[in-house]
JSON list of C-alpha atoms in Angstrom, two decimals:
[
{"chain": "U", "resi": 426, "resn": "UNK", "atom": "CA", "xyz": [9.13, 6.59, 27.79]},
{"chain": "U", "resi": 427, "resn": "UNK", "atom": "CA", "xyz": [11.29, 7.27, 24.76]},
{"chain": "U", "resi": 428, "resn": "UNK", "atom": "CA", "xyz": [14.66, 5.60, 24.98]},
{"chain": "U", "resi": 429, "resn": "UNK", "atom": "CA", "xyz": [16.27, 7.95, 22.48]},
{"chain": "U", "resi": 430, "resn": "UNK", "atom": "CA", "xyz": [15.05, 11.51, 22.00]},
{"chain": "U", "resi": 431, "resn": "UNK", "atom": "CA", "xyz": [16.10, 13.85, 19.24]},
{"chain": "U", "resi": 432, "resn": "UNK", "atom": "CA", "xyz": [14.25, 17.10, 19.78]},
{"chain": "U", "resi": 433, "resn": "UNK", "atom": "CA", "xyz": [15.32, 18.90, 16.62]},
{"chain": "U", "resi": 434, "resn": "UNK", "atom": "CA", "xyz": [13.33, 17.76, 13.59]},
{"chain": "U", "resi": 435, "resn": "UNK", "atom": "CA", "xyz": [15.30, 20.09, 11.34]},
{"chain": "U", "resi": 436, "resn": "UNK", "atom": "CA", "xyz": [18.41, 22.25, 11.53]},
{"chain": "U", "resi": 437, "resn": "UNK", "atom": "CA", "xyz": [20.14, 24.73, 9.25]},
{"chain": "U", "resi": 438, "resn": "UNK", "atom": "CA", "xyz": [23.82, 25.54, 9.30]},
{"chain": "U", "resi": 439, "resn": "UNK", "atom": "CA", "xyz": [26.00, 27.76, 7.16]},
{"chain": "U", "resi": 440, "resn": "UNK", "atom": "CA", "xyz": [28.73, 26.04, 5.21]},
{"chain": "U", "resi": 441, "resn": "UNK", "atom": "CA", "xyz": [32.05, 25.90, 7.11]},
{"chain": "U", "resi": 442, "resn": "UNK", "atom": "CA", "xyz": [30.37, 26.51, 10.47]},
{"chain": "U", "resi": 443, "resn": "UNK", "atom": "CA", "xyz": [29.97, 23.98, 13.27]},
{"chain": "U", "resi": 444, "resn": "UNK", "atom": "CA", "xyz": [26.64, 22.48, 14.25]},
{"chain": "U", "resi": 445, "resn": "UNK", "atom": "CA", "xyz": [25.43, 20.44, 17.22]},
{"chain": "U", "resi": 446, "resn": "UNK", "atom": "CA", "xyz": [22.71, 17.83, 16.91]},
{"chain": "U", "resi": 447, "resn": "UNK", "atom": "CA", "xyz": [21.05, 16.91, 20.18]},
{"chain": "U", "resi": 448, "resn": "UNK", "atom": "CA", "xyz": [20.41, 13.43, 21.53]},
{"chain": "U", "resi": 449, "resn": "UNK", "atom": "CA", "xyz": [19.26, 12.38, 24.97]},
{"chain": "U", "resi": 450, "resn": "UNK", "atom": "CA", "xyz": [18.82, 8.79, 26.08]},
{"chain": "U", "resi": 451, "resn": "UNK", "atom": "CA", "xyz": [17.17, 6.84, 28.83]},
{"chain": "U", "resi": 452, "resn": "UNK", "atom": "CA", "xyz": [18.48, 3.58, 30.22]},
{"chain": "U", "resi": 453, "resn": "UNK", "atom": "CA", "xyz": [19.02, 1.97, 33.60]},
{"chain": "U", "resi": 454, "resn": "UNK", "atom": "CA", "xyz": [21.72, -0.35, 32.27]},
{"chain": "U", "resi": 455, "resn": "UNK", "atom": "CA", "xyz": [25.17, 0.85, 33.39]},
{"chain": "U", "resi": 456, "resn": "UNK", "atom": "CA", "xyz": [26.74, -0.54, 30.23]},
{"chain": "U", "resi": 457, "resn": "UNK", "atom": "CA", "xyz": [25.53, 0.83, 26.93]},
{"chain": "U", "resi": 458, "resn": "UNK", "atom": "CA", "xyz": [26.75, 2.18, 23.63]},
{"chain": "U", "resi": 459, "resn": "UNK", "atom": "CA", "xyz": [25.69, 5.22, 21.68]},
{"chain": "U", "resi": 460, "resn": "UNK", "atom": "CA", "xyz": [25.90, 5.57, 17.92]},
{"chain": "U", "resi": 461, "resn": "UNK", "atom": "CA", "xyz": [25.30, 8.21, 15.30]},
{"chain": "U", "resi": 462, "resn": "UNK", "atom": "CA", "xyz": [24.30, 7.36, 11.76]},
{"chain": "U", "resi": 463, "resn": "UNK", "atom": "CA", "xyz": [23.94, 9.56, 8.71]},
{"chain": "U", "resi": 464, "resn": "UNK", "atom": "CA", "xyz": [21.25, 8.90, 6.11]},
{"chain": "U", "resi": 465, "resn": "UNK", "atom": "CA", "xyz": [21.70, 10.94, 2.92]},
{"chain": "U", "resi": 466, "resn": "UNK", "atom": "CA", "xyz": [18.91, 11.37, 0.41]},
{"chain": "U", "resi": 467, "resn": "UNK", "atom": "CA", "xyz": [20.07, 8.20, -1.35]},
{"chain": "U", "resi": 468, "resn": "UNK", "atom": "CA", "xyz": [18.81, 6.32, 1.70]},
{"chain": "U", "resi": 469, "resn": "UNK", "atom": "CA", "xyz": [21.67, 4.22, 2.99]},
{"chain": "U", "resi": 470, "resn": "UNK", "atom": "CA", "xyz": [22.66, 4.23, 6.67]},
{"chain": "U", "resi": 471, "resn": "UNK", "atom": "CA", "xyz": [26.25, 5.33, 7.26]},
{"chain": "U", "resi": 472, "resn": "UNK", "atom": "CA", "xyz": [27.90, 4.79, 10.63]},
{"chain": "U", "resi": 473, "resn": "UNK", "atom": "CA", "xyz": [29.62, 7.94, 11.92]},
{"chain": "U", "resi": 474, "resn": "UNK", "atom": "CA", "xyz": [30.76, 7.58, 15.52]},
{"chain": "U", "resi": 475, "resn": "UNK", "atom": "CA", "xyz": [30.46, 5.44, 18.64]},
{"chain": "U", "resi": 476, "resn": "UNK", "atom": "CA", "xyz": [30.67, 6.21, 22.37]},
{"chain": "U", "resi": 477, "resn": "UNK", "atom": "CA", "xyz": [30.76, 3.55, 25.06]},
{"chain": "U", "resi": 478, "resn": "UNK", "atom": "CA", "xyz": [29.28, 4.29, 28.47]},
{"chain": "U", "resi": 479, "resn": "UNK", "atom": "CA", "xyz": [32.58, 3.60, 30.20]},
{"chain": "U", "resi": 480, "resn": "UNK", "atom": "CA", "xyz": [34.71, 5.58, 27.78]},
{"chain": "U", "resi": 481, "resn": "UNK", "atom": "CA", "xyz": [36.50, 8.33, 29.62]},
{"chain": "U", "resi": 482, "resn": "UNK", "atom": "CA", "xyz": [37.00, 10.58, 26.65]},
{"chain": "U", "resi": 483, "resn": "UNK", "atom": "CA", "xyz": [34.58, 11.93, 24.10]},
{"chain": "U", "resi": 484, "resn": "UNK", "atom": "CA", "xyz": [34.74, 10.08, 20.81]},
{"chain": "U", "resi": 485, "resn": "UNK", "atom": "CA", "xyz": [36.06, 11.84, 17.75]},
{"chain": "U", "resi": 486, "resn": "UNK", "atom": "CA", "xyz": [36.17, 10.76, 14.11]},
{"chain": "U", "resi": 487, "resn": "UNK", "atom": "CA", "xyz": [37.52, 13.39, 11.76]},
{"chain": "U", "resi": 488, "resn": "UNK", "atom": "CA", "xyz": [35.05, 16.29, 11.69]},
{"chain": "U", "resi": 489, "resn": "UNK", "atom": "CA", "xyz": [32.64, 14.42, 13.95]},
{"chain": "U", "resi": 490, "resn": "UNK", "atom": "CA", "xyz": [32.83, 14.51, 17.71]},
{"chain": "U", "resi": 491, "resn": "UNK", "atom": "CA", "xyz": [30.44, 13.29, 20.35]},
{"chain": "U", "resi": 492, "resn": "UNK", "atom": "CA", "xyz": [29.77, 15.51, 23.35]},
{"chain": "U", "resi": 493, "resn": "UNK", "atom": "CA", "xyz": [29.03, 12.83, 25.93]},
{"chain": "U", "resi": 494, "resn": "UNK", "atom": "CA", "xyz": [27.53, 14.09, 29.19]},
{"chain": "U", "resi": 495, "resn": "UNK", "atom": "CA", "xyz": [26.76, 10.98, 31.17]},
{"chain": "U", "resi": 496, "resn": "UNK", "atom": "CA", "xyz": [25.05, 12.66, 34.13]},
{"chain": "U", "resi": 497, "resn": "UNK", "atom": "CA", "xyz": [22.70, 14.48, 31.78]},
{"chain": "U", "resi": 498, "resn": "UNK", "atom": "CA", "xyz": [22.28, 11.38, 29.61]},
{"chain": "U", "resi": 499, "resn": "UNK", "atom": "CA", "xyz": [23.08, 13.31, 26.49]},
{"chain": "U", "resi": 500, "resn": "UNK", "atom": "CA", "xyz": [25.22, 12.36, 23.51]},
{"chain": "U", "resi": 501, "resn": "UNK", "atom": "CA", "xyz": [25.22, 15.29, 21.14]},
{"chain": "U", "resi": 502, "resn": "UNK", "atom": "CA", "xyz": [26.91, 15.07, 17.76]},
{"chain": "U", "resi": 503, "resn": "UNK", "atom": "CA", "xyz": [29.12, 17.99, 16.78]},
{"chain": "U", "resi": 504, "resn": "UNK", "atom": "CA", "xyz": [30.01, 18.45, 13.13]},
{"chain": "U", "resi": 505, "resn": "UNK", "atom": "CA", "xyz": [32.80, 20.95, 12.58]},
{"chain": "U", "resi": 506, "resn": "UNK", "atom": "CA", "xyz": [33.41, 22.88, 9.35]},
{"chain": "U", "resi": 507, "resn": "UNK", "atom": "CA", "xyz": [30.12, 21.82, 7.76]},
{"chain": "U", "resi": 508, "resn": "UNK", "atom": "CA", "xyz": [30.15, 20.87, 4.10]},
{"chain": "U", "resi": 509, "resn": "UNK", "atom": "CA", "xyz": [27.31, 20.77, 1.60]},
{"chain": "U", "resi": 510, "resn": "UNK", "atom": "CA", "xyz": [27.59, 16.99, 1.57]},
{"chain": "U", "resi": 511, "resn": "UNK", "atom": "CA", "xyz": [26.68, 16.90, 5.25]},
{"chain": "U", "resi": 512, "resn": "UNK", "atom": "CA", "xyz": [23.07, 17.67, 4.35]},
{"chain": "U", "resi": 513, "resn": "UNK", "atom": "CA", "xyz": [21.24, 14.53, 5.44]},
{"chain": "U", "resi": 514, "resn": "UNK", "atom": "CA", "xyz": [19.17, 12.92, 8.18]},
{"chain": "U", "resi": 515, "resn": "UNK", "atom": "CA", "xyz": [21.11, 12.09, 11.31]},
{"chain": "U", "resi": 516, "resn": "UNK", "atom": "CA", "xyz": [20.05, 9.38, 13.72]},
{"chain": "U", "resi": 517, "resn": "UNK", "atom": "CA", "xyz": [21.18, 8.75, 17.26]},
{"chain": "U", "resi": 518, "resn": "UNK", "atom": "CA", "xyz": [20.95, 5.14, 18.44]},
{"chain": "U", "resi": 519, "resn": "UNK", "atom": "CA", "xyz": [21.65, 3.16, 21.60]},
{"chain": "U", "resi": 520, "resn": "UNK", "atom": "CA", "xyz": [22.64, -0.38, 22.43]},
{"chain": "U", "resi": 521, "resn": "UNK", "atom": "CA", "xyz": [21.69, -1.40, 25.96]},
{"chain": "U", "resi": 522, "resn": "UNK", "atom": "CA", "xyz": [24.11, -3.81, 27.56]},
{"chain": "U", "resi": 523, "resn": "UNK", "atom": "CA", "xyz": [27.48, -5.04, 26.41]},
{"chain": "U", "resi": 524, "resn": "UNK", "atom": "CA", "xyz": [26.29, -7.87, 24.28]},
{"chain": "U", "resi": 525, "resn": "UNK", "atom": "CA", "xyz": [22.94, -6.68, 22.98]},
{"chain": "U", "resi": 526, "resn": "UNK", "atom": "CA", "xyz": [22.25, -7.04, 19.29]},
{"chain": "U", "resi": 527, "resn": "UNK", "atom": "CA", "xyz": [19.47, -4.43, 19.16]},
{"chain": "U", "resi": 528, "resn": "UNK", "atom": "CA", "xyz": [19.88, -0.80, 18.32]},
{"chain": "U", "resi": 529, "resn": "UNK", "atom": "CA", "xyz": [17.19, 1.65, 19.43]},
{"chain": "U", "resi": 530, "resn": "UNK", "atom": "CA", "xyz": [16.94, 4.66, 17.16]},
{"chain": "U", "resi": 531, "resn": "UNK", "atom": "CA", "xyz": [15.73, 8.19, 17.66]},
{"chain": "U", "resi": 532, "resn": "UNK", "atom": "CA", "xyz": [13.43, 9.90, 15.18]},
{"chain": "U", "resi": 533, "resn": "UNK", "atom": "CA", "xyz": [16.24, 11.80, 13.52]},
{"chain": "U", "resi": 534, "resn": "UNK", "atom": "CA", "xyz": [17.28, 15.36, 12.72]},
{"chain": "U", "resi": 535, "resn": "UNK", "atom": "CA", "xyz": [17.32, 16.68, 9.17]},
{"chain": "U", "resi": 536, "resn": "UNK", "atom": "CA", "xyz": [20.36, 18.89, 8.63]},
{"chain": "U", "resi": 537, "resn": "UNK", "atom": "CA", "xyz": [20.56, 21.32, 5.74]},
{"chain": "U", "resi": 538, "resn": "UNK", "atom": "CA", "xyz": [23.86, 23.01, 5.02]},
{"chain": "U", "resi": 539, "resn": "UNK", "atom": "CA", "xyz": [23.50, 26.38, 3.31]},
{"chain": "U", "resi": 540, "resn": "UNK", "atom": "CA", "xyz": [26.17, 27.58, 0.85]},
{"chain": "L", "resi": 1289, "resn": "UNK", "atom": "CA", "xyz": [34.59, -8.10, 0.30]},
{"chain": "L", "resi": 1290, "resn": "UNK", "atom": "CA", "xyz": [31.08, -7.15, -0.64]},
{"chain": "L", "resi": 1291, "resn": "UNK", "atom": "CA", "xyz": [28.94, -5.51, 2.01]},
{"chain": "L", "resi": 1292, "resn": "UNK", "atom": "CA", "xyz": [25.40, -6.44, 2.94]},
{"chain": "L", "resi": 1293, "resn": "UNK", "atom": "CA", "xyz": [23.45, -6.79, -0.28]},
{"chain": "L", "resi": 1294, "resn": "UNK", "atom": "CA", "xyz": [19.75, -6.14, -0.43]},
{"chain": "L", "resi": 1295, "resn": "UNK", "atom": "CA", "xyz": [17.45, -6.49, -3.37]},
{"chain": "L", "resi": 1296, "resn": "UNK", "atom": "CA", "xyz": [15.41, -5.21, -4.87]},
{"chain": "L", "resi": 1297, "resn": "UNK", "atom": "CA", "xyz": [16.29, -1.62, -4.11]},
{"chain": "L", "resi": 1298, "resn": "UNK", "atom": "CA", "xyz": [12.75, -0.50, -4.86]},
{"chain": "L", "resi": 1299, "resn": "UNK", "atom": "CA", "xyz": [9.63, -2.62, -4.85]},
{"chain": "L", "resi": 1300, "resn": "UNK", "atom": "CA", "xyz": [6.10, -1.60, -5.79]},
{"chain": "L", "resi": 1301, "resn": "UNK", "atom": "CA", "xyz": [3.22, -3.84, -4.87]},
{"chain": "L", "resi": 1302, "resn": "UNK", "atom": "CA", "xyz": [-0.53, -3.50, -5.10]},
{"chain": "L", "resi": 1303, "resn": "UNK", "atom": "CA", "xyz": [-2.60, -3.97, -1.98]},
{"chain": "L", "resi": 1304, "resn": "UNK", "atom": "CA", "xyz": [-3.10, -7.65, -1.31]},
{"chain": "L", "resi": 1305, "resn": "UNK", "atom": "CA", "xyz": [0.02, -8.85, -3.13]},
{"chain": "L", "resi": 1306, "resn": "UNK", "atom": "CA", "xyz": [3.04, -10.44, -1.54]},
{"chain": "L", "resi": 1307, "resn": "UNK", "atom": "CA", "xyz": [6.39, -8.72, -1.07]},
{"chain": "L", "resi": 1308, "resn": "UNK", "atom": "CA", "xyz": [9.64, -10.68, -0.80]},
{"chain": "L", "resi": 1309, "resn": "UNK", "atom": "CA", "xyz": [12.74, -8.80, 0.30]},
{"chain": "L", "resi": 1310, "resn": "UNK", "atom": "CA", "xyz": [16.16, -10.43, 0.09]},
{"chain": "L", "resi": 1311, "resn": "UNK", "atom": "CA", "xyz": [19.29, -9.87, 2.10]},
{"chain": "L", "resi": 1312, "resn": "UNK", "atom": "CA", "xyz": [22.70, -11.44, 1.59]},
{"chain": "L", "resi": 1313, "resn": "UNK", "atom": "CA", "xyz": [24.91, -10.87, 4.63]},
{"chain": "L", "resi": 1314, "resn": "UNK", "atom": "CA", "xyz": [28.58, -9.96, 4.49]},
{"chain": "L", "resi": 1315, "resn": "UNK", "atom": "CA", "xyz": [30.89, -12.87, 3.84]},
{"chain": "L", "resi": 1316, "resn": "UNK", "atom": "CA", "xyz": [31.53, -14.78, 7.03]},
{"chain": "L", "resi": 1317, "resn": "UNK", "atom": "CA", "xyz": [28.55, -13.28, 8.84]},
{"chain": "L", "resi": 1318, "resn": "UNK", "atom": "CA", "xyz": [25.93, -15.69, 10.11]},
{"chain": "L", "resi": 1319, "resn": "UNK", "atom": "CA", "xyz": [23.72, -13.27, 12.06]},
{"chain": "L", "resi": 1320, "resn": "UNK", "atom": "CA", "xyz": [21.12, -11.19, 10.23]},
{"chain": "L", "resi": 1321, "resn": "UNK", "atom": "CA", "xyz": [18.85, -8.43, 11.50]},
{"chain": "L", "resi": 1322, "resn": "UNK", "atom": "CA", "xyz": [15.92, -6.72, 9.83]},
{"chain": "L", "resi": 1323, "resn": "UNK", "atom": "CA", "xyz": [14.81, -3.18, 10.64]},
{"chain": "L", "resi": 1324, "resn": "UNK", "atom": "CA", "xyz": [11.92, -1.14, 9.32]},
{"chain": "L", "resi": 1325, "resn": "UNK", "atom": "CA", "xyz": [11.89, 2.61, 8.78]},
{"chain": "L", "resi": 1326, "resn": "UNK", "atom": "CA", "xyz": [8.48, 4.18, 8.38]},
{"chain": "L", "resi": 1327, "resn": "UNK", "atom": "CA", "xyz": [8.39, 7.58, 6.65]},
{"chain": "L", "resi": 1328, "resn": "UNK", "atom": "CA", "xyz": [9.94, 10.34, 8.74]},
{"chain": "L", "resi": 1329, "resn": "UNK", "atom": "CA", "xyz": [10.88, 7.93, 11.54]},
{"chain": "L", "resi": 1330, "resn": "UNK", "atom": "CA", "xyz": [13.94, 6.13, 12.83]},
{"chain": "L", "resi": 1331, "resn": "UNK", "atom": "CA", "xyz": [14.67, 2.48, 12.26]},
{"chain": "L", "resi": 1332, "resn": "UNK", "atom": "CA", "xyz": [12.86, -0.08, 14.39]},
{"chain": "L", "resi": 1333, "resn": "UNK", "atom": "CA", "xyz": [14.05, -3.62, 15.08]},
{"chain": "L", "resi": 1334, "resn": "UNK", "atom": "CA", "xyz": [11.96, -6.38, 13.57]},
{"chain": "L", "resi": 1335, "resn": "UNK", "atom": "CA", "xyz": [13.75, -9.70, 13.74]},
{"chain": "L", "resi": 1336, "resn": "UNK", "atom": "CA", "xyz": [17.09, -11.39, 14.39]},
{"chain": "L", "resi": 1337, "resn": "UNK", "atom": "CA", "xyz": [18.00, -14.61, 12.63]},
{"chain": "L", "resi": 1338, "resn": "UNK", "atom": "CA", "xyz": [20.85, -17.04, 12.53]},
{"chain": "L", "resi": 1339, "resn": "UNK", "atom": "CA", "xyz": [21.16, -19.73, 9.91]},
{"chain": "L", "resi": 1340, "resn": "UNK", "atom": "CA", "xyz": [17.92, -21.75, 9.97]},
{"chain": "L", "resi": 1341, "resn": "UNK", "atom": "CA", "xyz": [16.84, -20.17, 13.28]},
{"chain": "L", "resi": 1342, "resn": "UNK", "atom": "CA", "xyz": [14.74, -17.22, 14.34]},
{"chain": "L", "resi": 1343, "resn": "UNK", "atom": "CA", "xyz": [16.33, -15.90, 17.51]},
{"chain": "L", "resi": 1344, "resn": "UNK", "atom": "CA", "xyz": [14.17, -12.86, 18.26]},
{"chain": "L", "resi": 1345, "resn": "UNK", "atom": "CA", "xyz": [11.09, -11.78, 16.36]},
{"chain": "L", "resi": 1346, "resn": "UNK", "atom": "CA", "xyz": [9.76, -9.45, 19.02]},
{"chain": "L", "resi": 1347, "resn": "UNK", "atom": "CA", "xyz": [9.54, -6.54, 16.59]},
{"chain": "L", "resi": 1348, "resn": "UNK", "atom": "CA", "xyz": [7.68, -8.37, 13.85]},
{"chain": "L", "resi": 1349, "resn": "UNK", "atom": "CA", "xyz": [3.96, -7.76, 13.36]},
{"chain": "L", "resi": 1350, "resn": "UNK", "atom": "CA", "xyz": [2.14, -10.91, 14.39]},
{"chain": "L", "resi": 1351, "resn": "UNK", "atom": "CA", "xyz": [0.31, -11.35, 11.12]},
{"chain": "L", "resi": 1352, "resn": "UNK", "atom": "CA", "xyz": [1.37, -11.32, 7.47]},
{"chain": "L", "resi": 1353, "resn": "UNK", "atom": "CA", "xyz": [5.10, -10.92, 8.21]},
{"chain": "L", "resi": 1354, "resn": "UNK", "atom": "CA", "xyz": [7.61, -13.75, 8.26]},
{"chain": "L", "resi": 1355, "resn": "UNK", "atom": "CA", "xyz": [11.36, -14.09, 7.95]},
{"chain": "L", "resi": 1356, "resn": "UNK", "atom": "CA", "xyz": [13.77, -16.87, 7.23]},
{"chain": "L", "resi": 1357, "resn": "UNK", "atom": "CA", "xyz": [17.49, -17.39, 6.84]},
{"chain": "L", "resi": 1358, "resn": "UNK", "atom": "CA", "xyz": [18.04, -20.76, 5.21]},
{"chain": "L", "resi": 1359, "resn": "UNK", "atom": "CA", "xyz": [21.21, -22.80, 5.32]},
{"chain": "L", "resi": 1360, "resn": "UNK", "atom": "CA", "xyz": [21.93, -21.77, 1.76]},
{"chain": "L", "resi": 1361, "resn": "UNK", "atom": "CA", "xyz": [20.96, -18.50, 0.18]},
{"chain": "L", "resi": 1362, "resn": "UNK", "atom": "CA", "xyz": [19.88, -15.09, 1.37]},
{"chain": "L", "resi": 1363, "resn": "UNK", "atom": "CA", "xyz": [17.62, -14.13, 4.22]},
{"chain": "L", "resi": 1364, "resn": "UNK", "atom": "CA", "xyz": [14.07, -13.40, 3.10]},
{"chain": "L", "resi": 1365, "resn": "UNK", "atom": "CA", "xyz": [11.57, -11.04, 4.68]},
{"chain": "L", "resi": 1366, "resn": "UNK", "atom": "CA", "xyz": [8.12, -11.89, 3.40]},
{"chain": "L", "resi": 1367, "resn": "UNK", "atom": "CA", "xyz": [5.05, -9.72, 3.71]},
{"chain": "L", "resi": 1368, "resn": "UNK", "atom": "CA", "xyz": [1.79, -11.28, 2.65]},
{"chain": "L", "resi": 1369, "resn": "UNK", "atom": "CA", "xyz": [-1.30, -9.35, 1.57]},
{"chain": "L", "resi": 1370, "resn": "UNK", "atom": "CA", "xyz": [0.45, -6.00, 1.78]},
{"chain": "L", "resi": 1371, "resn": "UNK", "atom": "CA", "xyz": [-1.42, -2.90, 2.91]},
{"chain": "L", "resi": 1372, "resn": "UNK", "atom": "CA", "xyz": [-0.58, 0.76, 2.44]},
{"chain": "L", "resi": 1373, "resn": "UNK", "atom": "CA", "xyz": [0.80, 0.93, 5.99]},
{"chain": "L", "resi": 1374, "resn": "UNK", "atom": "CA", "xyz": [3.55, -1.53, 5.00]},
{"chain": "L", "resi": 1375, "resn": "UNK", "atom": "CA", "xyz": [5.10, 1.14, 2.79]},
{"chain": "L", "resi": 1376, "resn": "UNK", "atom": "CA", "xyz": [8.50, 1.73, 4.34]},
{"chain": "L", "resi": 1377, "resn": "UNK", "atom": "CA", "xyz": [12.21, 1.19, 3.93]},
{"chain": "L", "resi": 1378, "resn": "UNK", "atom": "CA", "xyz": [13.37, -2.20, 5.12]},
{"chain": "L", "resi": 1379, "resn": "UNK", "atom": "CA", "xyz": [17.00, -2.49, 6.14]},
{"chain": "L", "resi": 1380, "resn": "UNK", "atom": "CA", "xyz": [19.04, -5.58, 6.71]},
{"chain": "L", "resi": 1381, "resn": "UNK", "atom": "CA", "xyz": [22.27, -5.79, 8.71]},
{"chain": "L", "resi": 1382, "resn": "UNK", "atom": "CA", "xyz": [24.65, -8.59, 9.52]},
{"chain": "L", "resi": 1383, "resn": "UNK", "atom": "CA", "xyz": [27.28, -9.39, 12.13]},
{"chain": "L", "resi": 1384, "resn": "UNK", "atom": "CA", "xyz": [29.83, -12.10, 12.66]},
{"chain": "L", "resi": 1385, "resn": "UNK", "atom": "CA", "xyz": [28.88, -12.51, 16.30]},
{"chain": "L", "resi": 1386, "resn": "UNK", "atom": "CA", "xyz": [25.59, -12.24, 18.13]},
{"chain": "L", "resi": 1387, "resn": "UNK", "atom": "CA", "xyz": [26.02, -8.63, 19.14]},
{"chain": "L", "resi": 1388, "resn": "UNK", "atom": "CA", "xyz": [26.89, -5.32, 17.61]},
{"chain": "L", "resi": 1389, "resn": "UNK", "atom": "CA", "xyz": [30.46, -4.18, 17.56]},
{"chain": "L", "resi": 1390, "resn": "UNK", "atom": "CA", "xyz": [31.62, -0.72, 18.47]},
{"chain": "L", "resi": 1391, "resn": "UNK", "atom": "CA", "xyz": [30.80, 0.15, 14.90]},
{"chain": "L", "resi": 1392, "resn": "UNK", "atom": "CA", "xyz": [27.20, -0.90, 15.22]},
{"chain": "L", "resi": 1393, "resn": "UNK", "atom": "CA", "xyz": [25.97, -2.76, 12.23]},
{"chain": "L", "resi": 1394, "resn": "UNK", "atom": "CA", "xyz": [26.86, -2.61, 8.61]},
{"chain": "L", "resi": 1395, "resn": "UNK", "atom": "CA", "xyz": [23.51, -1.97, 7.01]},
{"chain": "L", "resi": 1396, "resn": "UNK", "atom": "CA", "xyz": [22.51, -2.82, 3.51]},
{"chain": "L", "resi": 1397, "resn": "UNK", "atom": "CA", "xyz": [21.21, -0.07, 1.25]},
{"chain": "L", "resi": 1398, "resn": "UNK", "atom": "CA", "xyz": [17.63, -0.98, 2.08]},
{"chain": "L", "resi": 1399, "resn": "UNK", "atom": "CA", "xyz": [14.56, -1.94, 0.10]},
{"chain": "L", "resi": 1400, "resn": "UNK", "atom": "CA", "xyz": [11.96, 0.73, -0.35]},
{"chain": "L", "resi": 1401, "resn": "UNK", "atom": "CA", "xyz": [8.55, -0.87, -0.49]},
{"chain": "L", "resi": 1402, "resn": "UNK", "atom": "CA", "xyz": [5.67, 1.15, -1.88]},
{"chain": "L", "resi": 1403, "resn": "UNK", "atom": "CA", "xyz": [2.18, -0.27, -1.68]},
{"chain": "L", "resi": 1404, "resn": "UNK", "atom": "CA", "xyz": [-0.26, 1.27, -4.16]}
]
C-alpha cells in the first residue's frame, strides 16, 4: 500500500486565488511528521511546512497552511493568494516515528499558476 | 554557512561508464542521506551514512551502486556500469543528529545524471 498518496498529477490555479493540494497518508505509528516540499523547474527541493501528529493546531507558514485531518489521514497544503512563482512540483512526505531519519515521498502534484 | 553542496550539477555518462556523485554536508553535520528521484516521481531513500560507516543501505540497488562517507572529504555515491535506467536526479541531505528535524532535511541542489 502507498504510504503517501497525491492524487492530483496536475493542477491549475488563477493568480491571486487559493489552491489546495491533496495528500493522504497511511501509517500505524502514532507519532509521525508530515512535510511539504516545493520543487521548481530549477530542480532544488525547498522545505515549505511541517505538521507533527500530536500538534493540536494546523501549521501555517506565510501563505502556506496545512489542513491536517488526522481521522481522515489527510494533510492537504493550502496556498493562498497564488503567485506566478508558485508554479512548481509539490511533494508531500512523511516521517514515521519520532526519531526516524527517512522521509517517504508522494509522487507529487504539478501546479501551474495562470496570470 | 554553506548549505549542502553537490557536484556536479549535471553529469552525462555513456552506458557502461562509471558515475561518481559528490556531496559535502553542511558544516557540523555528520549524517548524510542519499535519495533518488526518477523522472516524474517523488524522492526515494537510498542510503544513510555517518563518517566511515554505512548505517542503512536498504534503498540501494544491490549491484553496481555503492556509497561512502570517509573521515575526510565529501560523501561519494558511485554507480558502476551505468544503464539508461540510472538516469535520475540524485539528492543528498545532511543532519546534525541521526533523525530529521521538524524542518525535514536540507537537501542539496541535486545531481542530474543522464545516461546516453
